[in-house]
Amino acid sequence: MNTLLALLKKETMEFNRTYKLLILFAVFLILAILSPLAAKFMPDIMAQFLPKEIAESFPTPSALDSWAQFFKNFSQIGLFVIALLFAGMIIHERNEGTLIILLTKGLHRSSVVLAKSLFAMLIWTIMYWISFSVTYFYTWYYWRDEHVPFLAVAVSHLWLFGLLLIAVILFGNVLFKSIYANLLWTALFVGIWFVVSIFPKTDDFNLLRLATNGNQILQGLYSVHDYKWIYMMAIGFILFIQFITIQIFNKKSIN
């Protein structure tokens, strides 16, 4: 436990020193604030540049529009930023040779993987739910009388997909020595599920639905029951990828 806490402290100091925590917080905060603001004021802004007949046809903004912006921002920009910041967590230390120093002092390789995975997932979790809270406040402020059903389910789905993506990114850190290769690997993983989504019969098993079905859940088109297999697959994938990452890292040359 002391080793794990020491490694988590090391990762925190490293992310502070390189301003990654500040960058992540700033980007997520901007996305969180922009979600309700864009939903509230974008129709008025667009009306300044469009004919009056078209402007008057715009529907009145609602709380659902705010959360639609939230899911769009975080499923695209938010997860992309996460991939950029964590794509080199292990690769950087392998290339710099700092991992060799730690391992020669008796640190287990599995401890390195577990600590970095836990750190990345904690950072994603903290930043994501802070962003959710900010969006929730502004959405409540502008649309106090509107109730958004199934909101907890929808936002939890995107959070779970983020955990899965982090597991995939950490696996790429062990497989490759290049950050660009890891980003391509991550993009390939997501792309495979985009291809799978083309076939309707795969909906019950498509992990990408965790990141793309937020609006449909809020509209009541899907229930928790529709995702039972996806939940099991996502959790199973996270545990399996974590296990494989440790096994490969234990046998892989650090140089």
PDB file of N, CA and C in Angstrom, residues 169-234:
ATOM      1  N   ILE A 169      -5.601   2.615 -23.535  1.00  0.00           N
ATOM      2  CA  ILE A 169      -4.446   3.503 -23.690  1.00  0.00           C
ATOM      3  C   ILE A 169      -3.242   2.973 -22.917  1.00  0.00           C
ATOM      4  N   LEU A 170      -3.456   2.490 -21.691  1.00  0.00           N
ATOM      5  CA  LEU A 170      -2.359   1.950 -20.891  1.00  0.00           C
ATOM      6  C   LEU A 170      -1.800   0.682 -21.533  1.00  0.00           C
ATOM      7  N   PHE A 171      -2.667  -0.110 -22.143  1.00  0.00           N
ATOM      8  CA  PHE A 171      -2.214  -1.298 -22.866  1.00  0.00           C
ATOM      9  C   PHE A 171      -1.303  -0.889 -24.022  1.00  0.00           C
ATOM     10  N   GLY A 172      -1.677   0.173 -24.731  1.00  0.00           N
ATOM     11  CA  GLY A 172      -0.846   0.688 -25.811  1.00  0.00           C
ATOM     12  C   GLY A 172       0.491   1.216 -25.322  1.00  0.00           C
ATOM     13  N   ASN A 173       0.518   1.744 -24.099  1.00  0.00           N
ATOM     14  CA  ASN A 173       1.771   2.215 -23.511  1.00  0.00           C
ATOM     15  C   ASN A 173       2.781   1.086 -23.362  1.00  0.00           C
ATOM     16  N   VAL A 174       2.274  -0.119 -23.130  1.00  0.00           N
ATOM     17  CA  VAL A 174       3.150  -1.280 -22.970  1.00  0.00           C
ATOM     18  C   VAL A 174       3.521  -1.873 -24.326  1.00  0.00           C
ATOM     19  N   LEU A 175       2.597  -1.848 -25.262  1.00  0.00           N
ATOM     20  CA  LEU A 175       2.835  -2.448 -26.580  1.00  0.00           C
ATOM     21  C   LEU A 175       3.829  -1.653 -27.414  1.00  0.00           C
ATOM     22  N   PHE A 176       3.756  -0.329 -27.335  1.00  0.00           N
ATOM     23  CA  PHE A 176       4.508   0.513 -28.259  1.00  0.00           C
ATOM     24  C   PHE A 176       5.502   1.418 -27.525  1.00  0.00           C
ATOM     25  N   LYS A 177       6.484   1.886 -28.289  1.00  0.00           N
ATOM     26  CA  LYS A 177       7.457   2.836 -27.769  1.00  0.00           C
ATOM     27  C   LYS A 177       7.206   4.251 -28.282  1.00  0.00           C
ATOM     28  N   SER A 178       6.197   4.397 -29.118  1.00  0.00           N
ATOM     29  CA  SER A 178       5.870   5.694 -29.703  1.00  0.00           C
ATOM     30  C   SER A 178       4.480   6.137 -29.258  1.00  0.00           C
ATOM     31  N   ILE A 179       4.380   7.387 -28.865  1.00  0.00           N
ATOM     32  CA  ILE A 179       3.083   7.937 -28.470  1.00  0.00           C
ATOM     33  C   ILE A 179       2.128   7.952 -29.662  1.00  0.00           C
ATOM     34  N   TYR A 180       2.652   8.247 -30.839  1.00  0.00           N
ATOM     35  CA  TYR A 180       1.813   8.287 -32.040  1.00  0.00           C
ATOM     36  C   TYR A 180       1.246   6.905 -32.349  1.00  0.00           C
ATOM     37  N   ALA A 181       2.060   5.880 -32.148  1.00  0.00           N
ATOM     38  CA  ALA A 181       1.579   4.515 -32.363  1.00  0.00           C
ATOM     39  C   ALA A 181       0.475   4.174 -31.376  1.00  0.00           C
ATOM     40  N   ASN A 182       0.631   4.636 -30.160  1.00  0.00           N
ATOM     41  CA  ASN A 182      -0.393   4.381 -29.144  1.00  0.00           C
ATOM     42  C   ASN A 182      -1.695   5.096 -29.497  1.00  0.00           C
ATOM     43  N   LEU A 183      -1.592   6.321 -29.982  1.00  0.00           N
ATOM     44  CA  LEU A 183      -2.795   7.060 -30.381  1.00  0.00           C
ATOM     45  C   LEU A 183      -3.492   6.372 -31.554  1.00  0.00           C
ATOM     46  N   LEU A 184      -2.699   5.863 -32.493  1.00  0.00           N
ATOM     47  CA  LEU A 184      -3.286   5.113 -33.615  1.00  0.00           C
ATOM     48  C   LEU A 184      -3.961   3.844 -33.120  1.00  0.00           C
ATOM     49  N   TRP A 185      -3.340   3.164 -32.162  1.00  0.00           N
ATOM     50  CA  TRP A 185      -3.936   1.965 -31.577  1.00  0.00           C
ATOM     51  C   TRP A 185      -5.266   2.293 -30.905  1.00  0.00           C
ATOM     52  N   THR A 186      -5.300   3.393 -30.162  1.00  0.00           N
ATOM     53  CA  THR A 186      -6.532   3.811 -29.481  1.00  0.00           C
ATOM     54  C   THR A 186      -7.612   4.158 -30.492  1.00  0.00           C
ATOM     55  N   ALA A 187      -7.218   4.874 -31.560  1.00  0.00           N
ATOM     56  CA  ALA A 187      -8.173   5.231 -32.609  1.00  0.00           C
ATOM     57  C   ALA A 187      -8.692   3.975 -33.307  1.00  0.00           C
ATOM     58  N   LEU A 188      -7.822   2.988 -33.492  1.00  0.00           N
ATOM     59  CA  LEU A 188      -8.234   1.732 -34.108  1.00  0.00           C
ATOM     60  C   LEU A 188      -9.254   1.007 -33.246  1.00  0.00           C
ATOM     61  N   PHE A 189      -9.032   1.007 -31.942  1.00  0.00           N
ATOM     62  CA  PHE A 189      -9.971   0.361 -31.026  1.00  0.00           C
ATOM     63  C   PHE A 189     -11.360   0.991 -31.135  1.00  0.00           C
ATOM     64  N   VAL A 190     -11.396   2.315 -31.113  1.00  0.00           N
ATOM     65  CA  VAL A 190     -12.681   3.013 -31.229  1.00  0.00           C
ATOM     66  C   VAL A 190     -13.278   2.791 -32.622  1.00  0.00           C
ATOM     67  N   GLY A 191     -12.419   2.820 -33.653  1.00  0.00           N
ATOM     68  CA  GLY A 191     -12.897   2.637 -35.017  1.00  0.00           C
ATOM     69  C   GLY A 191     -13.532   1.280 -35.249  1.00  0.00           C
ATOM     70  N   ILE A 192     -12.984   0.255 -34.609  1.00  0.00           N
ATOM     71  CA  ILE A 192     -13.562  -1.090 -34.743  1.00  0.00           C
ATOM     72  C   ILE A 192     -15.000  -1.099 -34.263  1.00  0.00           C
ATOM     73  N   TRP A 193     -15.264  -0.421 -33.167  1.00  0.00           N
ATOM     74  CA  TRP A 193     -16.630  -0.401 -32.629  1.00  0.00           C
ATOM     75  C   TRP A 193     -17.559   0.457 -33.473  1.00  0.00           C
ATOM     76  N   PHE A 194     -16.995   1.457 -34.171  1.00  0.00           N
ATOM     77  CA  PHE A 194     -17.797   2.209 -35.141  1.00  0.00           C
ATOM     78  C   PHE A 194     -18.236   1.297 -36.282  1.00  0.00           C
ATOM     79  N   VAL A 195     -17.320   0.456 -36.738  1.00  0.00           N
ATOM     80  CA  VAL A 195     -17.656  -0.494 -37.803  1.00  0.00           C
ATOM     81  C   VAL A 195     -18.701  -1.487 -37.310  1.00  0.00           C
ATOM     82  N   VAL A 196     -18.532  -1.961 -36.085  1.00  0.00           N
ATOM     83  CA  VAL A 196     -19.490  -2.907 -35.507  1.00  0.00           C
ATOM     84  C   VAL A 196     -20.883  -2.293 -35.440  1.00  0.00           C
ATOM     85  N   SER A 197     -20.950  -0.979 -35.157  1.00  0.00           N
ATOM     86  CA  SER A 197     -22.250  -0.317 -35.020  1.00  0.00           C
ATOM     87  C   SER A 197     -23.033  -0.268 -36.318  1.00  0.00           C
ATOM     88  N   ILE A 198     -22.382  -0.549 -37.441  1.00  0.00           N
ATOM     89  CA  ILE A 198     -23.089  -0.567 -38.725  1.00  0.00           C
ATOM     90  C   ILE A 198     -24.132  -1.681 -38.762  1.00  0.00           C
ATOM     91  N   PHE A 199     -23.855  -2.745 -38.029  1.00  0.00           N
ATOM     92  CA  PHE A 199     -24.737  -3.906 -38.042  1.00  0.00           C
ATOM     93  C   PHE A 199     -25.693  -3.843 -36.849  1.00  0.00           C
ATOM     94  N   PRO A 200     -26.988  -3.629 -37.096  1.00  0.00           N
ATOM     95  CA  PRO A 200     -27.967  -3.443 -36.017  1.00  0.00           C
ATOM     96  C   PRO A 200     -28.020  -4.598 -35.013  1.00  0.00           C
ATOM     97  N   LYS A 201     -27.759  -5.814 -35.463  1.00  0.00           N
ATOM     98  CA  LYS A 201     -27.863  -6.965 -34.573  1.00  0.00           C
ATOM     99  C   LYS A 201     -26.777  -6.985 -33.501  1.00  0.00           C
ATOM    100  N   THR A 202     -25.795  -6.102 -33.630  1.00  0.00           N
ATOM    101  CA  THR A 202     -24.710  -6.056 -32.644  1.00  0.00           C
ATOM    102  C   THR A 202     -24.953  -5.013 -31.561  1.00  0.00           C
ATOM    103  N   ASP A 203     -26.106  -4.353 -31.593  1.00  0.00           N
ATOM    104  CA  ASP A 203     -26.377  -3.265 -30.643  1.00  0.00           C
ATOM    105  C   ASP A 203     -26.258  -3.710 -29.190  1.00  0.00           C
ATOM    106  N   ASP A 204     -26.685  -4.916 -28.895  1.00  0.00           N
ATOM    107  CA  ASP A 204     -26.662  -5.387 -27.510  1.00  0.00           C
ATOM    108  C   ASP A 204     -25.255  -5.617 -26.990  1.00  0.00           C
ATOM    109  N   PHE A 205     -24.251  -5.598 -27.884  1.00  0.00           N
ATOM    110  CA  PHE A 205     -22.882  -5.889 -27.475  1.00  0.00           C
ATOM    111  C   PHE A 205     -21.900  -4.787 -27.883  1.00  0.00           C
ATOM    112  N   ASN A 206     -22.410  -3.686 -28.412  1.00  0.00           N
ATOM    113  CA  ASN A 206     -21.531  -2.628 -28.916  1.00  0.00           C
ATOM    114  C   ASN A 206     -21.129  -1.677 -27.794  1.00  0.00           C
ATOM    115  N   LEU A 207     -19.871  -1.727 -27.394  1.00  0.00           N
ATOM    116  CA  LEU A 207     -19.381  -0.899 -26.290  1.00  0.00           C
ATOM    117  C   LEU A 207     -19.445   0.589 -26.606  1.00  0.00           C
ATOM    118  N   LEU A 208     -19.408   0.946 -27.878  1.00  0.00           N
ATOM    119  CA  LEU A 208     -19.430   2.355 -28.257  1.00  0.00           C
ATOM    120  C   LEU A 208     -20.735   3.033 -27.863  1.00  0.00           C
ATOM    121  N   ARG A 209     -21.782   2.249 -27.656  1.00  0.00           N
ATOM    122  CA  ARG A 209     -23.070   2.823 -27.251  1.00  0.00           C
ATOM    123  C   ARG A 209     -22.978   3.535 -25.899  1.00  0.00           C
ATOM    124  N   LEU A 210     -22.001   3.156 -25.091  1.00  0.00           N
ATOM    125  CA  LEU A 210     -21.810   3.844 -23.809  1.00  0.00           C
ATOM    126  C   LEU A 210     -21.466   5.314 -24.012  1.00  0.00           C
ATOM    127  N   ALA A 211     -20.816   5.612 -25.129  1.00  0.00           N
ATOM    128  CA  ALA A 211     -20.389   6.983 -25.393  1.00  0.00           C
ATOM    129  C   ALA A 211     -21.306   7.732 -26.349  1.00  0.00           C
ATOM    130  N   THR A 212     -22.169   7.025 -27.052  1.00  0.00           N
ATOM    131  CA  THR A 212     -22.947   7.665 -28.121  1.00  0.00           C
ATOM    132  C   THR A 212     -24.454   7.697 -27.878  1.00  0.00           C
ATOM    133  N   ASN A 213     -24.940   6.978 -26.893  1.00  0.00           N
ATOM    134  CA  ASN A 213     -26.396   6.872 -26.701  1.00  0.00           C
ATOM    135  C   ASN A 213     -26.935   7.749 -25.573  1.00  0.00           C
ATOM    136  N   GLY A 214     -26.164   8.730 -25.159  1.00  0.00           N
ATOM    137  CA  GLY A 214     -26.595   9.566 -24.038  1.00  0.00           C
ATOM    138  C   GLY A 214     -27.922  10.257 -24.276  1.00  0.00           C
ATOM    139  N   ASN A 215     -28.075  10.879 -25.438  1.00  0.00           N
ATOM    140  CA  ASN A 215     -29.312  11.611 -25.742  1.00  0.00           C
ATOM    141  C   ASN A 215     -30.512  10.678 -25.830  1.00  0.00           C
ATOM    142  N   GLN A 216     -30.305   9.503 -26.427  1.00  0.00           N
ATOM    143  CA  GLN A 216     -31.404   8.547 -26.554  1.00  0.00           C
ATOM    144  C   GLN A 216     -31.871   8.048 -25.189  1.00  0.00           C
ATOM    145  N   ILE A 217     -30.931   7.899 -24.263  1.00  0.00           N
ATOM    146  CA  ILE A 217     -31.302   7.475 -22.901  1.00  0.00           C
ATOM    147  C   ILE A 217     -32.131   8.554 -22.228  1.00  0.00           C
ATOM    148  N   LEU A 218     -31.728   9.811 -22.379  1.00  0.00           N
ATOM    149  CA  LEU A 218     -32.480  10.922 -21.772  1.00  0.00           C
ATOM    150  C   LEU A 218     -33.890  11.018 -22.345  1.00  0.00           C
ATOM    151  N   GLN A 219     -34.046  10.624 -23.587  1.00  0.00           N
ATOM    152  CA  GLN A 219     -35.363  10.662 -24.231  1.00  0.00           C
ATOM    153  C   GLN A 219     -36.196   9.426 -23.926  1.00  0.00           C
ATOM    154  N   GLY A 220     -35.645   8.506 -23.148  1.00  0.00           N
ATOM    155  CA  GLY A 220     -36.377   7.310 -22.750  1.00  0.00           C
ATOM    156  C   GLY A 220     -36.436   6.231 -23.808  1.00  0.00           C
ATOM    157  N   LEU A 221     -35.565   6.321 -24.832  1.00  0.00           N
ATOM    158  CA  LEU A 221     -35.585   5.322 -25.905  1.00  0.00           C
ATOM    159  C   LEU A 221     -34.930   4.016 -25.478  1.00  0.00           C
ATOM    160  N   TYR A 222     -34.033   4.083 -24.481  1.00  0.00           N
ATOM    161  CA  TYR A 222     -33.374   2.892 -23.964  1.00  0.00           C
ATOM    162  C   TYR A 222     -33.460   2.877 -22.440  1.00  0.00           C
ATOM    163  N   SER A 223     -33.415   1.680 -21.877  1.00  0.00           N
ATOM    164  CA  SER A 223     -33.412   1.534 -20.424  1.00  0.00           C
ATOM    165  C   SER A 223     -32.135   0.827 -19.999  1.00  0.00           C
ATOM    166  N   VAL A 224     -31.917   0.774 -18.701  1.00  0.00           N
ATOM    167  CA  VAL A 224     -30.734   0.105 -18.163  1.00  0.00           C
ATOM    168  C   VAL A 224     -30.692  -1.356 -18.604  1.00  0.00           C
ATOM    169  N   HIS A 225     -31.864  -1.966 -18.690  1.00  0.00           N
ATOM    170  CA  HIS A 225     -31.947  -3.378 -19.081  1.00  0.00           C
ATOM    171  C   HIS A 225     -31.348  -3.618 -20.466  1.00  0.00           C
ATOM    172  N   ASP A 226     -31.434  -2.623 -21.348  1.00  0.00           N
ATOM    173  CA  ASP A 226     -30.913  -2.774 -22.710  1.00  0.00           C
ATOM    174  C   ASP A 226     -29.388  -2.837 -22.751  1.00  0.00           C
ATOM    175  N   TYR A 227     -28.748  -2.485 -21.648  1.00  0.00           N
ATOM    176  CA  TYR A 227     -27.287  -2.410 -21.636  1.00  0.00           C
ATOM    177  C   TYR A 227     -26.642  -3.467 -20.739  1.00  0.00           C
ATOM    178  N   LYS A 228     -27.391  -4.448 -20.284  1.00  0.00           N
ATOM    179  CA  LYS A 228     -26.834  -5.388 -19.310  1.00  0.00           C
ATOM    180  C   LYS A 228     -25.609  -6.128 -19.852  1.00  0.00           C
ATOM    181  N   TRP A 229     -25.651  -6.548 -21.123  1.00  0.00           N
ATOM    182  CA  TRP A 229     -24.509  -7.242 -21.702  1.00  0.00           C
ATOM    183  C   TRP A 229     -23.344  -6.292 -21.934  1.00  0.00           C
ATOM    184  N   ILE A 230     -23.653  -5.047 -22.283  1.00  0.00           N
ATOM    185  CA  ILE A 230     -22.598  -4.054 -22.500  1.00  0.00           C
ATOM    186  C   ILE A 230     -21.886  -3.743 -21.197  1.00  0.00           C
ATOM    187  N   TYR A 231     -22.637  -3.645 -20.090  1.00  0.00           N
ATOM    188  CA  TYR A 231     -22.011  -3.420 -18.790  1.00  0.00           C
ATOM    189  C   TYR A 231     -21.015  -4.538 -18.472  1.00  0.00           C
ATOM    190  N   MET A 232     -21.462  -5.765 -18.634  1.00  0.00           N
ATOM    191  CA  MET A 232     -20.594  -6.904 -18.320  1.00  0.00           C
ATOM    192  C   MET A 232     -19.375  -6.944 -19.229  1.00  0.00           C
ATOM    193  N   MET A 233     -19.595  -6.637 -20.522  1.00  0.00           N
ATOM    194  CA  MET A 233     -18.475  -6.630 -21.457  1.00  0.00           C
ATOM    195  C   MET A 233     -17.473  -5.535 -21.114  1.00  0.00           C
ATOM    196  N   ALA A 234     -17.962  -4.352 -20.775  1.00  0.00           N
ATOM    197  CA  ALA A 234     -17.073  -3.227 -20.465  1.00  0.00           C
ATOM    198  C   ALA A 234     -16.214  -3.524 -19.240  1.00  0.00           C
TER     199      ALA A 234
END
